[in-house]
Short mmCIF file of C-alpha atoms in Angstrom, two decimals:
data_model
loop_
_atom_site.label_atom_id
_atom_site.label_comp_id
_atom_site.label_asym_id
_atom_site.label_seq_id
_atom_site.Cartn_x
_atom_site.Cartn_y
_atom_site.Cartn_z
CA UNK W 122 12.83 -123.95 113.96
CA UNK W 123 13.59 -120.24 115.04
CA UNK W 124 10.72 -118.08 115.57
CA UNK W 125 10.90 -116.52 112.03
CA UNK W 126 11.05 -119.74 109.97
CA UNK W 127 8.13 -120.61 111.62
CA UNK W 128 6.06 -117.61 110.38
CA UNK W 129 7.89 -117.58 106.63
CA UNK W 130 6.42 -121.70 106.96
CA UNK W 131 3.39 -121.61 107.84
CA UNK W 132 2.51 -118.26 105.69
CA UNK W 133 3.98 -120.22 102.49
CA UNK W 134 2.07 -123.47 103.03
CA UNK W 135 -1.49 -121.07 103.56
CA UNK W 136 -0.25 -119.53 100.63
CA UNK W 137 -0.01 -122.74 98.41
CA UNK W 138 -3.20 -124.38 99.70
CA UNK W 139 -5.39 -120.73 99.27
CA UNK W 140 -3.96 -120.07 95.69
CA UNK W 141 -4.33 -123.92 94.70
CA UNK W 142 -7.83 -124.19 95.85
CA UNK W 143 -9.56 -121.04 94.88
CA UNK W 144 -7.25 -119.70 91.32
CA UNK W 145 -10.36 -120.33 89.15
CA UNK W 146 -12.35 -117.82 91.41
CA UNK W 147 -9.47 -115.45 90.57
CA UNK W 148 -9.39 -115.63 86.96
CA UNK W 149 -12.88 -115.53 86.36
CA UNK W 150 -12.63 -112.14 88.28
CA UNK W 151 -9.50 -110.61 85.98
CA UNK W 152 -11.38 -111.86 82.97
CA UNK W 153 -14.67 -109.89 84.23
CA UNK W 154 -12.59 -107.20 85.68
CA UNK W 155 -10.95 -106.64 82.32
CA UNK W 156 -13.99 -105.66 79.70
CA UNK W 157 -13.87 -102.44 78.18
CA UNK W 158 -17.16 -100.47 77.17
CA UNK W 159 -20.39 -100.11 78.21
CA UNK W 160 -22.29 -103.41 77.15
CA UNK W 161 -21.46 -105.98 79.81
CA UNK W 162 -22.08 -109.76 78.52
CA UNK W 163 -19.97 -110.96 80.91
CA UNK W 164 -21.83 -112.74 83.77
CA UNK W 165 -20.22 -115.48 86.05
CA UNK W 166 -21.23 -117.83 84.73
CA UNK W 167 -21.30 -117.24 80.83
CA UNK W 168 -17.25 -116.55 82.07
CA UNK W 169 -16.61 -119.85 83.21
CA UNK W 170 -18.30 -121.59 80.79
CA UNK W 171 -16.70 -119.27 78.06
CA UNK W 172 -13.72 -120.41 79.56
CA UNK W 173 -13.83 -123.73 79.53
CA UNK W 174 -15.85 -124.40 76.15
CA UNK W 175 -12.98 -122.30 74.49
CA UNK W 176 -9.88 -123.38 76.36
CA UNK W 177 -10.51 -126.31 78.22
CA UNK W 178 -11.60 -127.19 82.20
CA UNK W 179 -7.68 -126.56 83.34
CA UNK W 180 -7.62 -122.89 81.58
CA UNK W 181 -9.59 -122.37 84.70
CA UNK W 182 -6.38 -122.66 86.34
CA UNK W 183 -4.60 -120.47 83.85
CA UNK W 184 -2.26 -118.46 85.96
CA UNK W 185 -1.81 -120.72 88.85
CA UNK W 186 2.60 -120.80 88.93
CA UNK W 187 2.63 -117.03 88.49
CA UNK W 188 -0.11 -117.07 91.76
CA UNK W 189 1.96 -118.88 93.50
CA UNK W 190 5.14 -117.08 92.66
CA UNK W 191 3.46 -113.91 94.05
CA UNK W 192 0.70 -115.89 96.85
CA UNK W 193 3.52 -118.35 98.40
CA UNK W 194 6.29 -115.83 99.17
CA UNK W 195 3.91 -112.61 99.73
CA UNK W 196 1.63 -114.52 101.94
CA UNK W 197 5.06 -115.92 104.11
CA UNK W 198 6.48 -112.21 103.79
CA UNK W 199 3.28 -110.53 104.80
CA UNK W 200 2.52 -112.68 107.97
CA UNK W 201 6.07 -112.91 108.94
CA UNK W 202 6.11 -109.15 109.05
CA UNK W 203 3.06 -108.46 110.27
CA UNK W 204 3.77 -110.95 113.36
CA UNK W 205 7.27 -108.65 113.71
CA UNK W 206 5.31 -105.26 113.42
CA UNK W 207 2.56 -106.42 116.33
CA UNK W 208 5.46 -107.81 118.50
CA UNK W 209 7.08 -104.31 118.40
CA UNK W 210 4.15 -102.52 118.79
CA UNK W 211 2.92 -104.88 121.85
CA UNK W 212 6.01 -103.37 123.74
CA UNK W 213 4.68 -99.99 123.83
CA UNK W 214 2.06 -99.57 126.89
CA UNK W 215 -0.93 -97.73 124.41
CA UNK W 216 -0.76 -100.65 121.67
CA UNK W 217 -0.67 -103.48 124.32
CA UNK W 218 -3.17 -105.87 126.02
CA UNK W 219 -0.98 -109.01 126.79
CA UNK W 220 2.08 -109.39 128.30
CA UNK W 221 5.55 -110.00 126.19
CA UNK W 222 7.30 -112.46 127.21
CA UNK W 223 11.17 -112.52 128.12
CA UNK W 224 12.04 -113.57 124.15
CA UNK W 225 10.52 -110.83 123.03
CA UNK W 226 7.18 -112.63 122.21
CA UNK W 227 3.88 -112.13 122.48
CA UNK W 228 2.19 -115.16 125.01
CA UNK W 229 0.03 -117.56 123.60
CA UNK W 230 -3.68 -116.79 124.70
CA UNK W 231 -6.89 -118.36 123.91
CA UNK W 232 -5.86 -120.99 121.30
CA UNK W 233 -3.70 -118.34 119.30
CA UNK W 234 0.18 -117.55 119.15
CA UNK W 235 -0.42 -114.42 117.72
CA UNK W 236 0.60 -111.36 119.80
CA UNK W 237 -2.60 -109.48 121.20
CA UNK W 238 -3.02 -105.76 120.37
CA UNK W 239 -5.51 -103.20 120.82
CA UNK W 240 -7.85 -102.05 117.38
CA UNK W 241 -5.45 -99.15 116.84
CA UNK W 242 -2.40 -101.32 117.02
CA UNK W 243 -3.76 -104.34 114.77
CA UNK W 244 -5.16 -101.46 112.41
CA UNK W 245 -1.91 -99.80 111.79
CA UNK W 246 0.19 -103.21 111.62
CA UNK W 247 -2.17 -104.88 108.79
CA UNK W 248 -2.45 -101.71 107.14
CA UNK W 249 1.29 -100.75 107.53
CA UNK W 250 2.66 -104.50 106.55
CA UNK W 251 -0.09 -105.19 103.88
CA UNK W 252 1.34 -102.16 101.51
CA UNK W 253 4.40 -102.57 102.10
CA UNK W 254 4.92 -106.25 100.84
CA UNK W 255 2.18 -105.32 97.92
CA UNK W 256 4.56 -102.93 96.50
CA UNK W 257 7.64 -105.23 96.77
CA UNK W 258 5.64 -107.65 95.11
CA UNK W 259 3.39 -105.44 92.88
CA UNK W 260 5.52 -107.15 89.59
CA UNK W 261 4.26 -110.61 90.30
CA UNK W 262 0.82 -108.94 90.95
CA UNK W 263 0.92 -107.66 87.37
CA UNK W 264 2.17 -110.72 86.17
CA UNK W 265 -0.32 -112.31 87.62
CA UNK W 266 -3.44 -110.60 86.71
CA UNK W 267 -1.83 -110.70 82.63
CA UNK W 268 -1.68 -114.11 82.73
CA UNK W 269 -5.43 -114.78 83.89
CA UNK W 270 -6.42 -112.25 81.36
CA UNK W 271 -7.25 -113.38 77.64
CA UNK W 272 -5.69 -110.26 76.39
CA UNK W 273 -2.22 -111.33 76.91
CA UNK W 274 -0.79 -114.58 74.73
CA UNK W 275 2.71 -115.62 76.77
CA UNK W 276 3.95 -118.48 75.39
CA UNK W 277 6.05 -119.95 78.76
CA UNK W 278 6.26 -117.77 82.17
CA UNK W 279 10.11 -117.02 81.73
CA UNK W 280 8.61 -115.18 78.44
CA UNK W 281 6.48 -112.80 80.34
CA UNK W 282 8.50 -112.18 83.23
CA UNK W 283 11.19 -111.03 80.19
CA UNK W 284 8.73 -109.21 78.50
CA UNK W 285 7.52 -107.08 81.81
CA UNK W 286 11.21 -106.93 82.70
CA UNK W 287 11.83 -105.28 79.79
CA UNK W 288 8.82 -103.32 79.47
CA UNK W 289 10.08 -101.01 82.75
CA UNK W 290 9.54 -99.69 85.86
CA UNK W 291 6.64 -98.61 84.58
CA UNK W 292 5.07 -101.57 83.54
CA UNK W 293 6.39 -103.23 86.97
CA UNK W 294 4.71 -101.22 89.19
CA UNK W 295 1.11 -100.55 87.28
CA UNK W 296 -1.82 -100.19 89.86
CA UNK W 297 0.86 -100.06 92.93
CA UNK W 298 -1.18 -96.94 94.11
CA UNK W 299 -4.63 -98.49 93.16
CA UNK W 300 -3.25 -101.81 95.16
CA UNK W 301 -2.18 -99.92 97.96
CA UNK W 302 -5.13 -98.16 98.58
CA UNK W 303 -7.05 -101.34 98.29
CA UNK W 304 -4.70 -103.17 100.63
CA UNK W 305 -4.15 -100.19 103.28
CA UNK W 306 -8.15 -100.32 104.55
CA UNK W 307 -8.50 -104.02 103.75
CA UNK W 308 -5.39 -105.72 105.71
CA UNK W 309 -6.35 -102.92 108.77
CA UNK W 310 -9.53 -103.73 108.65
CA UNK W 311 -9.41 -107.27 108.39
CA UNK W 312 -6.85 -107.92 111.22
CA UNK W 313 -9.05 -105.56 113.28
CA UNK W 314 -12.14 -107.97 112.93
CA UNK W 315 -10.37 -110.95 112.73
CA UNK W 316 -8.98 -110.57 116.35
CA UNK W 317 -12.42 -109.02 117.56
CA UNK W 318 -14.38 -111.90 116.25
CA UNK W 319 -11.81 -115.01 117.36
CA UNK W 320 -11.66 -112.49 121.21
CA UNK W 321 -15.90 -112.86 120.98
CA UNK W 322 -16.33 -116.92 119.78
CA UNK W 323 -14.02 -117.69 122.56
CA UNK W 324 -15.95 -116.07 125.35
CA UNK W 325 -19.00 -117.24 124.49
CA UNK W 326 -17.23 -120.68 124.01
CA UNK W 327 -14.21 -122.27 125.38
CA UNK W 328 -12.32 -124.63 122.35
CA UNK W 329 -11.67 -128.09 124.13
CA UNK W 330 -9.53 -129.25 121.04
CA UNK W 331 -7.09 -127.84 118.07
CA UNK W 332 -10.07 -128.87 115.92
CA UNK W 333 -12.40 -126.38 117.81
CA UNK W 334 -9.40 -123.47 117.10
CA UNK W 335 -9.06 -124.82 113.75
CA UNK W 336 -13.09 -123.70 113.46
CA UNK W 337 -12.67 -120.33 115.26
CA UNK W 338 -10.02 -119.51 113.06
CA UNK W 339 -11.54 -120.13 109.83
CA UNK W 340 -15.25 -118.81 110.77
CA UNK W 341 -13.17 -115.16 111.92
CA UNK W 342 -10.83 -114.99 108.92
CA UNK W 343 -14.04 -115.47 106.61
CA UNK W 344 -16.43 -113.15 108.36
CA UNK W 345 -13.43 -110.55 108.28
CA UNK W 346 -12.22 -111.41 105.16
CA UNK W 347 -15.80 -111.00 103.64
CA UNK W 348 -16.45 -107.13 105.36
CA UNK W 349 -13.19 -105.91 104.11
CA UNK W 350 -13.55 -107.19 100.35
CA UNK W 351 -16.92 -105.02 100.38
CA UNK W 352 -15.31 -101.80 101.64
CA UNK W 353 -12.54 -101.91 98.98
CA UNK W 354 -13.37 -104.32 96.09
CA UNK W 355 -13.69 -100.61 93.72
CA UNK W 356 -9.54 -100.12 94.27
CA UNK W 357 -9.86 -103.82 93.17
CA UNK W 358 -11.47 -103.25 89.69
CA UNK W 359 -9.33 -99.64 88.84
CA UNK W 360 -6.40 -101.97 90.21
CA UNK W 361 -7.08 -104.91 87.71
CA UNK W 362 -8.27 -102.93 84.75
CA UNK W 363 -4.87 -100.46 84.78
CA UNK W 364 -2.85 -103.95 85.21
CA UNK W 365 -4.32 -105.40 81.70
CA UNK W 366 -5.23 -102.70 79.42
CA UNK W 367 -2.68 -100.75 77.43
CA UNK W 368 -4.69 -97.84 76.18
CA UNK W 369 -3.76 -94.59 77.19
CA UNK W 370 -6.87 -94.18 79.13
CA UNK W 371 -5.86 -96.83 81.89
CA UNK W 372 -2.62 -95.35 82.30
CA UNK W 373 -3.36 -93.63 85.24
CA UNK W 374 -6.06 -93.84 88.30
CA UNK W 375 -7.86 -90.82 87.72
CA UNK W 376 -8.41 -91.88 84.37
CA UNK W 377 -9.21 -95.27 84.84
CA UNK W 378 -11.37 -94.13 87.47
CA UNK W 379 -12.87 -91.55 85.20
CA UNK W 380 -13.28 -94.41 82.24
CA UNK W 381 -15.31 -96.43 84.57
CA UNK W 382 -17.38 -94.14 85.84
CA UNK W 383 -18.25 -92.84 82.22
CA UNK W 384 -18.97 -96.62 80.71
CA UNK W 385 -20.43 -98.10 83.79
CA UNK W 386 -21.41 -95.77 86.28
CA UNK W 387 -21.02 -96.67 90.13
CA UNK W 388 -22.12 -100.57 89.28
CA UNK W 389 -18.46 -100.49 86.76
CA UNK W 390 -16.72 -100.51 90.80
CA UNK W 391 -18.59 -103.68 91.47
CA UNK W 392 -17.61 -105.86 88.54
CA UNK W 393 -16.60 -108.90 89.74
CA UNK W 394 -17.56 -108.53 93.27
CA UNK W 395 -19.67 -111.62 93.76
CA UNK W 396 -16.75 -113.55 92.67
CA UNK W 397 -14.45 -112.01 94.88
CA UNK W 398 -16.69 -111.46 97.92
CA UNK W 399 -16.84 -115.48 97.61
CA UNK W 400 -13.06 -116.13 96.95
CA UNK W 401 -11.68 -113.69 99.63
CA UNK W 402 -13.32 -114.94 102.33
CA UNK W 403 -12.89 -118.62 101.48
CA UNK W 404 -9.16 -117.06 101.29
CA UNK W 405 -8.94 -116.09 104.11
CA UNK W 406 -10.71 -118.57 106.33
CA UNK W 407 -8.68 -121.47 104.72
CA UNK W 408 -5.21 -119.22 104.92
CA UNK W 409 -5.32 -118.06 108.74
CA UNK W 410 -6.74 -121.42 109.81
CA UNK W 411 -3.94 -123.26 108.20
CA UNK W 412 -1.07 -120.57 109.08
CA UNK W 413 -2.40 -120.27 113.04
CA UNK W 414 -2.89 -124.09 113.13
CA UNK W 415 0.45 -124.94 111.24
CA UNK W 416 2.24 -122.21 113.92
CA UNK W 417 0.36 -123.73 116.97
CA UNK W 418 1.48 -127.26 116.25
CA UNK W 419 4.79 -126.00 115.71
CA UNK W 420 4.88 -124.34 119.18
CA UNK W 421 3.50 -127.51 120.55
CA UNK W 422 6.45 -130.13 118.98
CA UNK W 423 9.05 -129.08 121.74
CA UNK W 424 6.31 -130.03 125.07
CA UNK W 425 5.60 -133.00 123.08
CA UNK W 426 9.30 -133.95 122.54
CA UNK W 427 10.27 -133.00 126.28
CA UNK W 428 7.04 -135.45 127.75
#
């Protein structure tokens, strides 16, 4: 496999088993995320079992093909590019800290294929890569967040893809600045940590097996994963809320920003937060374990092969 398919790969399969595993954690989330007014019933779980007593154990996984229609090719996309965007930068002398190799790519180096930048480089590739496939992709985020929300009543998935379609532009691209100013700090951040904390476990420990990486990988992506949700779960509310509701007060982010702060106060920026501060992490622990691990088998099929 060329160097690409190997990133598009393994970022589709960590996209399939992260959205397959943890999609109730996400629509419990919308369906908190989503309430209007001040009086908040809503509790995790009063949700879930709301959920389930109403519509059955699978409605928790209400959403799931339209998660994976956004999670399986924006997951691929978004590591793909963001492996691209790191190799470029790791040419230039001020974002570099390990050699490039003759093919253009970055050496492997404690237990990781991954090319090896400095903070500022990793922050500006995350941030930089993590917008830009969230607003290709900001449709099937919409679509996505409708579809775990109650408020919406599709009767097949080719049904609300038509009726967003033919809602607009618009429509399409609701929340796109909320998202991006959620995903800007959060990818940055995250790939910032992530390499920091994987750099620190394996100086303080050298991995004698893939099993040992697979552990590395999983305990960095959560830790990370967990201190970047914090920082920007409030883009992640005004970003839900302006996705679902269709009053004229969610059209925009200053209002929606303004409608929270009036109903809720600061805690209306939180809703939801336990719920995602558990699913992001598990996210992201299970998705960079299984994309580093599914890249670093790859890598090592051709020694095999040659032995």
């Amino acid at each position: 496999m060329s160097n690409v398919s190997q990133h598009l790969a393994s970022g589709a399969l960590s996209g399939f088993v992260s959205s397959i595993c943890l999609q109730p954690l996400d629509l419990l989330k919308t369906r908190i995320q989503q309430g209007d007014g001040k009086r908040r019933s809503h509790v995790v779980l009063v949700t879930a079992y709301d959920v389930v007593h109403k519509e059955g154990f699978f409605a928790l996984w209400r959403g799931t093909t339209a998660t994976l229609l956004r999670n399986i090719p924006g997951v691929a996309l978004y590591f793909t590019s963001l492996n691209h965007v790191r190799s470029s930068l790791g040419r230039l002398p001020y974002f570099a800290t390990a050699r490039i190799s003759p093919n253009g790519h970055a050496q492997t180096h404690q237990g990781s294929v991954l090319p090896k930048l400095t903070s500022q480089g990793n922050l500006i590739a995350g941030a930089t890569t993590r917008v830009a496939v969230g607003v290709v992709l900001n449709p099937f985020a919409v679509l996505k967040a409708r579809y775990e929300s109650n408020l919406y009543k599709y009767q097949s998935l080719a049904g609300a893809v038509q009726s967003l379609v033919r809602a607009g532009p618009t429509e399409l691209f609701r929340g796109v600045l909320a998202s991006s100013l959620r995903d800007a700090p959060y990818a940055g951040l995250f790939v910032v940590l992530y390499e920091r904390i994987k750099t620190d476990m394996t100086s303080l420990f050298i991995p004698l097996s893939s099993g040992h990486h697979l552990m590395v990988h999983a305990y960095a992506g959560m830790v990370a994963g967990g201190i970047a949700t914090l920082v920007t779960h409030p883009f992640d509310v005004i970003k839900t809320k302006m996705q679902v509701r269709q009053e004229d007060k969610y059209h925009s982010m200053l209002k929606t920003v303004a409608v929270i702060w009036r109903q809720r106060g600061a805690r209306g920026f939180f809703d939801g937060a336990a719920l995602r501060m558990t699913r992001k992490p598990l996210s992201s622990a299970i998705g960079w374990a299984v994309y580093e691990g599914t890249l670093m088998f790859m890598h090592s099929q051709p020694q095999s092969l040659s032995l």
